[in-house]
Structure formats: structure tokens, C-alpha cells
mmCIF file of N, CA and C in Angstrom:
data_model
loop_
_atom_site.group_PDB
_atom_site.id
_atom_site.type_symbol
_atom_site.label_atom_id
_atom_site.label_comp_id
_atom_site.label_asym_id
_atom_site.label_seq_id
_atom_site.Cartn_x
_atom_site.Cartn_y
_atom_site.Cartn_z
ATOM 1 N N MET Y 1 5.994 16.749 7.319
ATOM 2 C CA MET Y 1 4.612 16.323 7.320
ATOM 3 C C MET Y 1 4.188 15.910 5.918
ATOM 4 N N GLY Y 2 4.721 16.471 4.870
ATOM 5 C CA GLY Y 2 4.397 16.055 3.515
ATOM 6 C C GLY Y 2 3.050 16.557 3.048
ATOM 7 N N LEU Y 3 2.359 15.762 2.263
ATOM 8 C CA LEU Y 3 1.076 16.154 1.689
ATOM 9 C C LEU Y 3 -0.064 16.048 2.693
ATOM 10 N N MET Y 4 0.102 15.243 3.708
ATOM 11 C CA MET Y 4 -0.994 14.942 4.616
ATOM 12 C C MET Y 4 -1.079 15.951 5.755
ATOM 13 N N ARG Y 5 -2.267 16.091 6.300
ATOM 14 C CA ARG Y 5 -2.486 16.976 7.437
ATOM 15 C C ARG Y 5 -1.938 16.365 8.716
ATOM 16 N N LYS Y 6 -1.990 15.039 8.840
ATOM 17 C CA LYS Y 6 -1.518 14.362 10.044
ATOM 18 C C LYS Y 6 -0.204 13.655 9.728
ATOM 19 N N ARG Y 7 0.649 13.601 10.725
ATOM 20 C CA ARG Y 7 1.890 12.851 10.568
ATOM 21 C C ARG Y 7 1.580 11.353 10.534
ATOM 22 N N ILE Y 8 2.358 10.637 9.747
ATOM 23 C CA ILE Y 8 2.209 9.185 9.702
ATOM 24 C C ILE Y 8 3.047 8.606 10.832
ATOM 25 N N ARG Y 9 2.433 7.772 11.639
ATOM 26 C CA ARG Y 9 3.145 7.184 12.773
ATOM 27 C C ARG Y 9 4.238 6.241 12.278
ATOM 28 N N PRO Y 10 5.386 6.220 12.960
ATOM 29 C CA PRO Y 10 6.461 5.293 12.573
ATOM 30 C C PRO Y 10 5.961 3.856 12.588
ATOM 31 N N GLY Y 11 6.365 3.098 11.593
ATOM 32 C CA GLY Y 11 5.954 1.704 11.493
ATOM 33 C C GLY Y 11 4.615 1.503 10.813
ATOM 34 N N ARG Y 12 3.922 2.586 10.485
ATOM 35 C CA ARG Y 12 2.625 2.483 9.812
ATOM 36 C C ARG Y 12 2.849 2.691 8.315
ATOM 37 N N PRO Y 13 2.215 1.913 7.462
ATOM 38 C CA PRO Y 13 2.514 1.991 6.034
ATOM 39 C C PRO Y 13 2.119 3.291 5.335
ATOM 40 N N GLY Y 14 1.196 4.062 5.867
ATOM 41 C CA GLY Y 14 0.826 5.322 5.227
ATOM 42 C C GLY Y 14 0.014 5.142 3.960
ATOM 43 N N ARG Y 15 -1.052 4.385 4.068
ATOM 44 C CA ARG Y 15 -1.893 4.093 2.899
ATOM 45 C C ARG Y 15 -2.489 5.356 2.295
ATOM 46 N N ARG Y 16 -2.851 6.322 3.139
ATOM 47 C CA ARG Y 16 -3.449 7.552 2.626
ATOM 48 C C ARG Y 16 -2.436 8.345 1.816
ATOM 49 N N ALA Y 17 -1.194 8.363 2.257
ATOM 50 C CA ALA Y 17 -0.136 9.044 1.509
ATOM 51 C C ALA Y 17 0.100 8.354 0.168
ATOM 52 N N GLU Y 18 0.059 7.034 0.168
ATOM 53 C CA GLU Y 18 0.214 6.280 -1.082
ATOM 54 C C GLU Y 18 -0.931 6.584 -2.041
ATOM 55 N N ALA Y 19 -2.156 6.607 -1.525
ATOM 56 C CA ALA Y 19 -3.320 6.891 -2.362
ATOM 57 C C ALA Y 19 -3.263 8.307 -2.908
ATOM 58 N N ALA Y 20 -2.827 9.272 -2.086
ATOM 59 C CA ALA Y 20 -2.706 10.658 -2.543
ATOM 60 C C ALA Y 20 -1.651 10.787 -3.628
ATOM 61 N N THR Y 21 -0.560 10.064 -3.485
ATOM 62 C CA THR Y 21 0.503 10.108 -4.487
ATOM 63 C C THR Y 21 0.013 9.537 -5.819
ATOM 64 N N ALA Y 22 -0.711 8.416 -5.766
ATOM 65 C CA ALA Y 22 -1.258 7.818 -6.992
ATOM 66 C C ALA Y 22 -2.257 8.767 -7.649
ATOM 67 N N ALA Y 23 -3.143 9.355 -6.851
ATOM 68 C CA ALA Y 23 -4.155 10.271 -7.392
ATOM 69 C C ALA Y 23 -3.492 11.494 -8.016
ATOM 70 N N LEU Y 24 -2.505 12.060 -7.341
ATOM 71 C CA LEU Y 24 -1.807 13.235 -7.874
ATOM 72 C C LEU Y 24 -1.112 12.886 -9.187
ATOM 73 N N CYS Y 25 -0.530 11.714 -9.255
ATOM 74 C CA CYS Y 25 0.138 11.265 -10.493
ATOM 75 C C CYS Y 25 -0.849 11.242 -11.657
ATOM 76 N N TRP Y 26 -2.017 10.640 -11.448
ATOM 77 C CA TRP Y 26 -3.000 10.539 -12.528
ATOM 78 C C TRP Y 26 -3.547 11.901 -12.916
ATOM 79 N N ILE Y 27 -3.837 12.736 -11.933
ATOM 80 C CA ILE Y 27 -4.427 14.049 -12.219
ATOM 81 C C ILE Y 27 -3.444 14.940 -12.956
ATOM 82 N N VAL Y 28 -2.158 14.864 -12.599
ATOM 83 C CA VAL Y 28 -1.139 15.712 -13.237
ATOM 84 C C VAL Y 28 -0.779 15.211 -14.628
ATOM 85 N N THR Y 29 -0.647 13.907 -14.799
ATOM 86 C CA THR Y 29 -0.138 13.384 -16.069
ATOM 87 C C THR Y 29 -1.211 13.178 -17.134
ATOM 88 N N ASP Y 30 -2.473 13.065 -16.733
ATOM 89 C CA ASP Y 30 -3.537 12.912 -17.723
ATOM 90 C C ASP Y 30 -4.028 14.288 -18.178
ATOM 91 N N LYS Y 31 -4.876 14.281 -19.202
ATOM 92 C CA LYS Y 31 -5.421 15.532 -19.735
ATOM 93 C C LYS Y 31 -6.137 16.299 -18.623
ATOM 94 N N PRO Y 32 -5.917 17.630 -18.512
ATOM 95 C CA PRO Y 32 -6.552 18.406 -17.445
ATOM 96 C C PRO Y 32 -8.080 18.246 -17.459
ATOM 97 N N GLY Y 33 -8.632 17.953 -16.282
ATOM 98 C CA GLY Y 33 -10.073 17.806 -16.154
ATOM 99 C C GLY Y 33 -10.606 16.451 -16.556
ATOM 100 N N GLU Y 34 -9.732 15.521 -16.892
ATOM 101 C CA GLU Y 34 -10.179 14.202 -17.320
ATOM 102 C C GLU Y 34 -10.771 13.400 -16.152
ATOM 103 N N TRP Y 35 -10.252 13.617 -14.955
ATOM 104 C CA TRP Y 35 -10.694 12.843 -13.801
ATOM 105 C C TRP Y 35 -11.864 13.510 -13.088
ATOM 106 N N LEU Y 36 -12.854 12.718 -12.779
ATOM 107 C CA LEU Y 36 -13.960 13.128 -11.926
ATOM 108 C C LEU Y 36 -13.745 12.491 -10.557
ATOM 109 N N HIS Y 37 -14.306 13.087 -9.527
ATOM 110 C CA HIS Y 37 -14.124 12.632 -8.153
ATOM 111 C C HIS Y 37 -14.523 11.165 -7.977
ATOM 112 N N GLY Y 38 -15.710 10.798 -8.413
ATOM 113 C CA GLY Y 38 -16.211 9.425 -8.246
ATOM 114 C C GLY Y 38 -15.368 8.374 -8.937
ATOM 115 N N PRO Y 39 -15.089 8.543 -10.235
ATOM 116 C CA PRO Y 39 -14.254 7.551 -10.912
ATOM 117 C C PRO Y 39 -12.834 7.444 -10.332
ATOM 118 N N LEU Y 40 -12.303 8.547 -9.803
ATOM 119 C CA LEU Y 40 -10.980 8.480 -9.186
ATOM 120 C C LEU Y 40 -11.032 7.641 -7.913
ATOM 121 N N ILE Y 41 -12.087 7.798 -7.126
ATOM 122 C CA ILE Y 41 -12.250 6.958 -5.937
ATOM 123 C C ILE Y 41 -12.399 5.494 -6.347
ATOM 124 N N ASP Y 42 -13.176 5.234 -7.399
ATOM 125 C CA ASP Y 42 -13.335 3.859 -7.884
ATOM 126 C C ASP Y 42 -11.996 3.270 -8.319
ATOM 127 N N GLU Y 43 -11.188 4.049 -9.004
ATOM 128 C CA GLU Y 43 -9.878 3.578 -9.473
ATOM 129 C C GLU Y 43 -8.968 3.255 -8.287
ATOM 130 N N LEU Y 44 -8.993 4.116 -7.267
ATOM 131 C CA LEU Y 44 -8.171 3.871 -6.087
ATOM 132 C C LEU Y 44 -8.662 2.648 -5.308
ATOM 133 N N THR Y 45 -9.981 2.419 -5.266
ATOM 134 C CA THR Y 45 -10.482 1.224 -4.584
ATOM 135 C C THR Y 45 -10.114 -0.037 -5.361
ATOM 136 N N ASP Y 46 -10.018 0.062 -6.687
ATOM 137 C CA ASP Y 46 -9.553 -1.074 -7.486
ATOM 138 C C ASP Y 46 -8.106 -1.433 -7.151
ATOM 139 N N LEU Y 47 -7.335 -0.455 -6.686
ATOM 140 C CA LEU Y 47 -5.950 -0.708 -6.290
ATOM 141 C C LEU Y 47 -5.841 -1.238 -4.863
ATOM 142 N N GLY Y 48 -6.972 -1.327 -4.152
ATOM 143 C CA GLY Y 48 -6.961 -1.906 -2.818
ATOM 144 C C GLY Y 48 -7.141 -0.927 -1.681
ATOM 145 N N TYR Y 49 -7.338 0.355 -1.971
ATOM 146 C CA TYR Y 49 -7.588 1.341 -0.919
ATOM 147 C C TYR Y 49 -9.079 1.362 -0.611
ATOM 148 N N SER Y 50 -9.427 1.642 0.633
ATOM 149 C CA SER Y 50 -10.840 1.747 0.983
ATOM 150 C C SER Y 50 -11.392 3.060 0.426
ATOM 151 N N LYS Y 51 -12.722 3.140 0.327
ATOM 152 C CA LYS Y 51 -13.338 4.377 -0.159
ATOM 153 C C LYS Y 51 -13.035 5.533 0.778
ATOM 154 N N ALA Y 52 -12.989 5.269 2.073
ATOM 155 C CA ALA Y 52 -12.685 6.321 3.049
ATOM 156 C C ALA Y 52 -11.254 6.831 2.861
ATOM 157 N N THR Y 53 -10.321 5.922 2.641
ATOM 158 C CA THR Y 53 -8.922 6.316 2.424
ATOM 159 C C THR Y 53 -8.786 7.102 1.135
ATOM 160 N N ALA Y 54 -9.442 6.642 0.077
ATOM 161 C CA ALA Y 54 -9.376 7.326 -1.212
ATOM 162 C C ALA Y 54 -9.979 8.725 -1.115
ATOM 163 N N GLY Y 55 -11.128 8.841 -0.480
ATOM 164 C CA GLY Y 55 -11.769 10.148 -0.318
ATOM 165 C C GLY Y 55 -10.929 11.097 0.520
ATOM 166 N N ALA Y 56 -10.332 10.576 1.587
ATOM 167 C CA ALA Y 56 -9.485 11.408 2.452
ATOM 168 C C ALA Y 56 -8.232 11.862 1.709
ATOM 169 N N ALA Y 57 -7.682 10.993 0.877
ATOM 170 C CA ALA Y 57 -6.487 11.351 0.108
ATOM 171 C C ALA Y 57 -6.792 12.487 -0.872
ATOM 172 N N ILE Y 58 -7.930 12.420 -1.541
ATOM 173 C CA ILE Y 58 -8.323 13.478 -2.478
ATOM 174 C C ILE Y 58 -8.588 14.777 -1.721
ATOM 175 N N ARG Y 59 -9.244 14.677 -0.579
ATOM 176 C CA ARG Y 59 -9.501 15.862 0.238
ATOM 177 C C ARG Y 59 -8.188 16.499 0.707
ATOM 178 N N ASP Y 60 -7.225 15.666 1.085
ATOM 179 C CA ASP Y 60 -5.917 16.182 1.514
ATOM 180 C C ASP Y 60 -5.216 16.915 0.377
ATOM 181 N N LEU Y 61 -5.315 16.394 -0.839
ATOM 182 C CA LEU Y 61 -4.714 17.070 -1.992
ATOM 183 C C LEU Y 61 -5.369 18.424 -2.238
ATOM 184 N N LYS Y 62 -6.690 18.481 -2.089
ATOM 185 C CA LYS Y 62 -7.406 19.756 -2.246
ATOM 186 C C LYS Y 62 -7.000 20.734 -1.156
ATOM 187 N N ASP Y 63 -6.971 20.254 0.095
ATOM 188 C CA ASP Y 63 -6.612 21.112 1.228
ATOM 189 C C ASP Y 63 -5.188 21.651 1.111
ATOM 190 N N ALA Y 64 -4.304 20.862 0.532
ATOM 191 C CA ALA Y 64 -2.913 21.278 0.365
ATOM 192 C C ALA Y 64 -2.739 22.214 -0.834
ATOM 193 N N GLY Y 65 -3.808 22.394 -1.635
ATOM 194 C CA GLY Y 65 -3.738 23.267 -2.798
ATOM 195 C C GLY Y 65 -3.047 22.641 -3.987
ATOM 196 N N LEU Y 66 -2.961 21.306 -4.011
ATOM 197 C CA LEU Y 66 -2.285 20.618 -5.113
ATOM 198 C C LEU Y 66 -3.228 20.286 -6.263
ATOM 199 N N ILE Y 67 -4.515 20.193 -5.965
ATOM 200 C CA ILE Y 67 -5.529 20.008 -7.007
ATOM 201 C C ILE Y 67 -6.697 20.927 -6.681
ATOM 202 N N ARG Y 68 -7.508 21.189 -7.695
ATOM 203 C CA ARG Y 68 -8.727 21.969 -7.481
ATOM 204 C C ARG Y 68 -9.874 21.229 -8.148
ATOM 205 N N ALA Y 69 -11.056 21.463 -7.638
ATOM 206 C CA ALA Y 69 -12.251 20.802 -8.169
ATOM 207 C C ALA Y 69 -13.196 21.856 -8.716
ATOM 208 N N GLU Y 70 -13.787 21.545 -9.857
ATOM 209 C CA GLU Y 70 -14.815 22.399 -10.450
ATOM 210 C C GLU Y 70 -16.073 21.572 -10.598
ATOM 211 N N LEU Y 71 -17.196 22.207 -10.329
ATOM 212 C CA LEU Y 71 -18.473 21.521 -10.459
ATOM 213 C C LEU Y 71 -18.755 21.283 -11.939
ATOM 214 N N ALA Y 72 -18.995 20.045 -12.283
ATOM 215 C CA ALA Y 72 -19.298 19.672 -13.666
ATOM 216 C C ALA Y 72 -20.776 19.291 -13.738
ATOM 217 N N GLU Y 73 -21.161 18.616 -14.792
ATOM 218 C CA GLU Y 73 -22.545 18.206 -14.973
ATOM 219 C C GLU Y 73 -22.967 17.228 -13.878
ATOM 220 N N ARG Y 74 -24.219 17.272 -13.529
ATOM 221 C CA ARG Y 74 -24.838 16.359 -12.556
ATOM 222 C C ARG Y 74 -24.103 16.315 -11.217
ATOM 223 N N ARG Y 75 -23.678 17.453 -10.739
ATOM 224 C CA ARG Y 75 -23.066 17.607 -9.427
ATOM 225 C C ARG Y 75 -21.752 16.854 -9.268
ATOM 226 N N ALA Y 76 -21.155 16.419 -10.370
ATOM 227 C CA ALA Y 76 -19.852 15.739 -10.300
ATOM 228 C C ALA Y 76 -18.757 16.795 -10.204
ATOM 229 N N HIS Y 77 -17.676 16.454 -9.560
ATOM 230 C CA HIS Y 77 -16.550 17.373 -9.440
ATOM 231 C C HIS Y 77 -15.415 16.920 -10.352
ATOM 232 N N ARG Y 78 -15.049 17.783 -11.284
ATOM 233 C CA ARG Y 78 -13.945 17.537 -12.199
ATOM 234 C C ARG Y 78 -12.673 18.047 -11.526
ATOM 235 N N LEU Y 79 -11.618 17.235 -11.550
ATOM 236 C CA LEU Y 79 -10.385 17.551 -10.829
ATOM 237 C C LEU Y 79 -9.302 18.048 -11.776
ATOM 238 N N PHE Y 80 -8.636 19.117 -11.372
ATOM 239 C CA PHE Y 80 -7.569 19.730 -12.154
ATOM 240 C C PHE Y 80 -6.333 19.901 -11.282
ATOM 241 N N PRO Y 81 -5.136 19.737 -11.857
ATOM 242 C CA PRO Y 81 -3.929 20.014 -11.076
ATOM 243 C C PRO Y 81 -3.698 21.520 -10.976
ATOM 244 N N THR Y 82 -3.092 21.951 -9.901
ATOM 245 C CA THR Y 82 -2.700 23.346 -9.771
ATOM 246 C C THR Y 82 -1.217 23.456 -10.123
ATOM 247 N N VAL Y 83 -0.728 24.676 -10.213
ATOM 248 C CA VAL Y 83 0.699 24.879 -10.472
ATOM 249 C C VAL Y 83 1.514 24.229 -9.348
ATOM 250 N N ALA Y 84 1.062 24.393 -8.119
ATOM 251 C CA ALA Y 84 1.755 23.780 -6.979
ATOM 252 C C ALA Y 84 1.707 22.257 -7.063
ATOM 253 N N GLY Y 85 0.597 21.715 -7.536
ATOM 254 C CA GLY Y 85 0.471 20.268 -7.685
ATOM 255 C C GLY Y 85 1.431 19.718 -8.724
ATOM 256 N N ARG Y 86 1.552 20.426 -9.844
ATOM 257 C CA ARG Y 86 2.512 19.995 -10.867
ATOM 258 C C ARG Y 86 3.935 20.063 -10.340
ATOM 259 N N ALA Y 87 4.258 21.160 -9.649
ATOM 260 C CA ALA Y 87 5.611 21.322 -9.096
ATOM 261 C C ALA Y 87 5.895 20.230 -8.071
ATOM 262 N N CYS Y 88 4.917 19.912 -7.240
ATOM 263 C CA CYS Y 88 5.079 18.865 -6.234
ATOM 264 C C CYS Y 88 5.290 17.510 -6.904
ATOM 265 N N TYR Y 89 4.469 17.191 -7.896
ATOM 266 C CA TYR Y 89 4.585 15.894 -8.555
ATOM 267 C C TYR Y 89 5.927 15.760 -9.261
ATOM 268 N N TYR Y 90 6.303 16.746 -10.038
ATOM 269 C CA TYR Y 90 7.561 16.627 -10.766
ATOM 270 C C TYR Y 90 8.760 16.707 -9.836
ATOM 271 N N GLY Y 91 8.591 17.371 -8.690
ATOM 272 C CA GLY Y 91 9.633 17.351 -7.669
ATOM 273 C C GLY Y 91 9.756 15.972 -7.039
ATOM 274 N N LEU Y 92 8.608 15.302 -6.813
ATOM 275 C CA LEU Y 92 8.619 13.942 -6.283
ATOM 276 C C LEU Y 92 9.192 12.975 -7.298
ATOM 277 N N ALA Y 93 8.843 13.170 -8.569
ATOM 278 C CA ALA Y 93 9.322 12.273 -9.626
ATOM 279 C C ALA Y 93 10.833 12.394 -9.802
ATOM 280 N N ALA Y 94 11.390 13.575 -9.572
ATOM 281 C CA ALA Y 94 12.829 13.776 -9.735
ATOM 282 C C ALA Y 94 13.605 13.172 -8.581
ATOM 283 N N SER Y 95 12.953 12.974 -7.434
ATOM 284 C CA SER Y 95 13.645 12.446 -6.249
ATOM 285 C C SER Y 95 14.025 11.011 -6.416
#
């Protein structure tokens, strides 16, 4: 099943899985807490993902325990990688 809650149907490109992988890469490799929820969605939409896909991908990462969110100023959520998220990313990178 991977990072996602739902299985990707055969023959379907898996855009949400791609968006989650990109988001996890940025959150793990950049300075901890550098990414906020809104700007990360904007960055993913710049890559061609819809806002719904980008939001679902971030939610899936949180649900899987790969990232955590902390409330920052003005109700923004600052995103941090977890130990499991780092292990998952570097495990994916080694593959």
C-alpha cells in the first residue's frame, strides 16, 4: 500500500503518491520547520498537482506519521519530518 491510505489502481499514474513523495523530499531535506502548509501546497500546484491532490498528499503523510505539524503564527502549520519520515525518505532514496 505504501504511503497512501488507498491502493493505487493498476494503470493509474498515482498523482497523489507522486505529490507525497515530492513533499516528503522537501520537508526532509530542507531546514526543519522551513515549510508551512500553504506554501507547500502552492509549490505542489506549481508542479501541476491540483490543490486537492496536494492537500490530500500532505494529509496522508501526517496520517502515516512521516511528518508532523505544529501551529505557528497566524494559524499556519509548520511542517517537520519525523524519525519515521526521514527513515522512509532515505530508504526510498537508496532504492
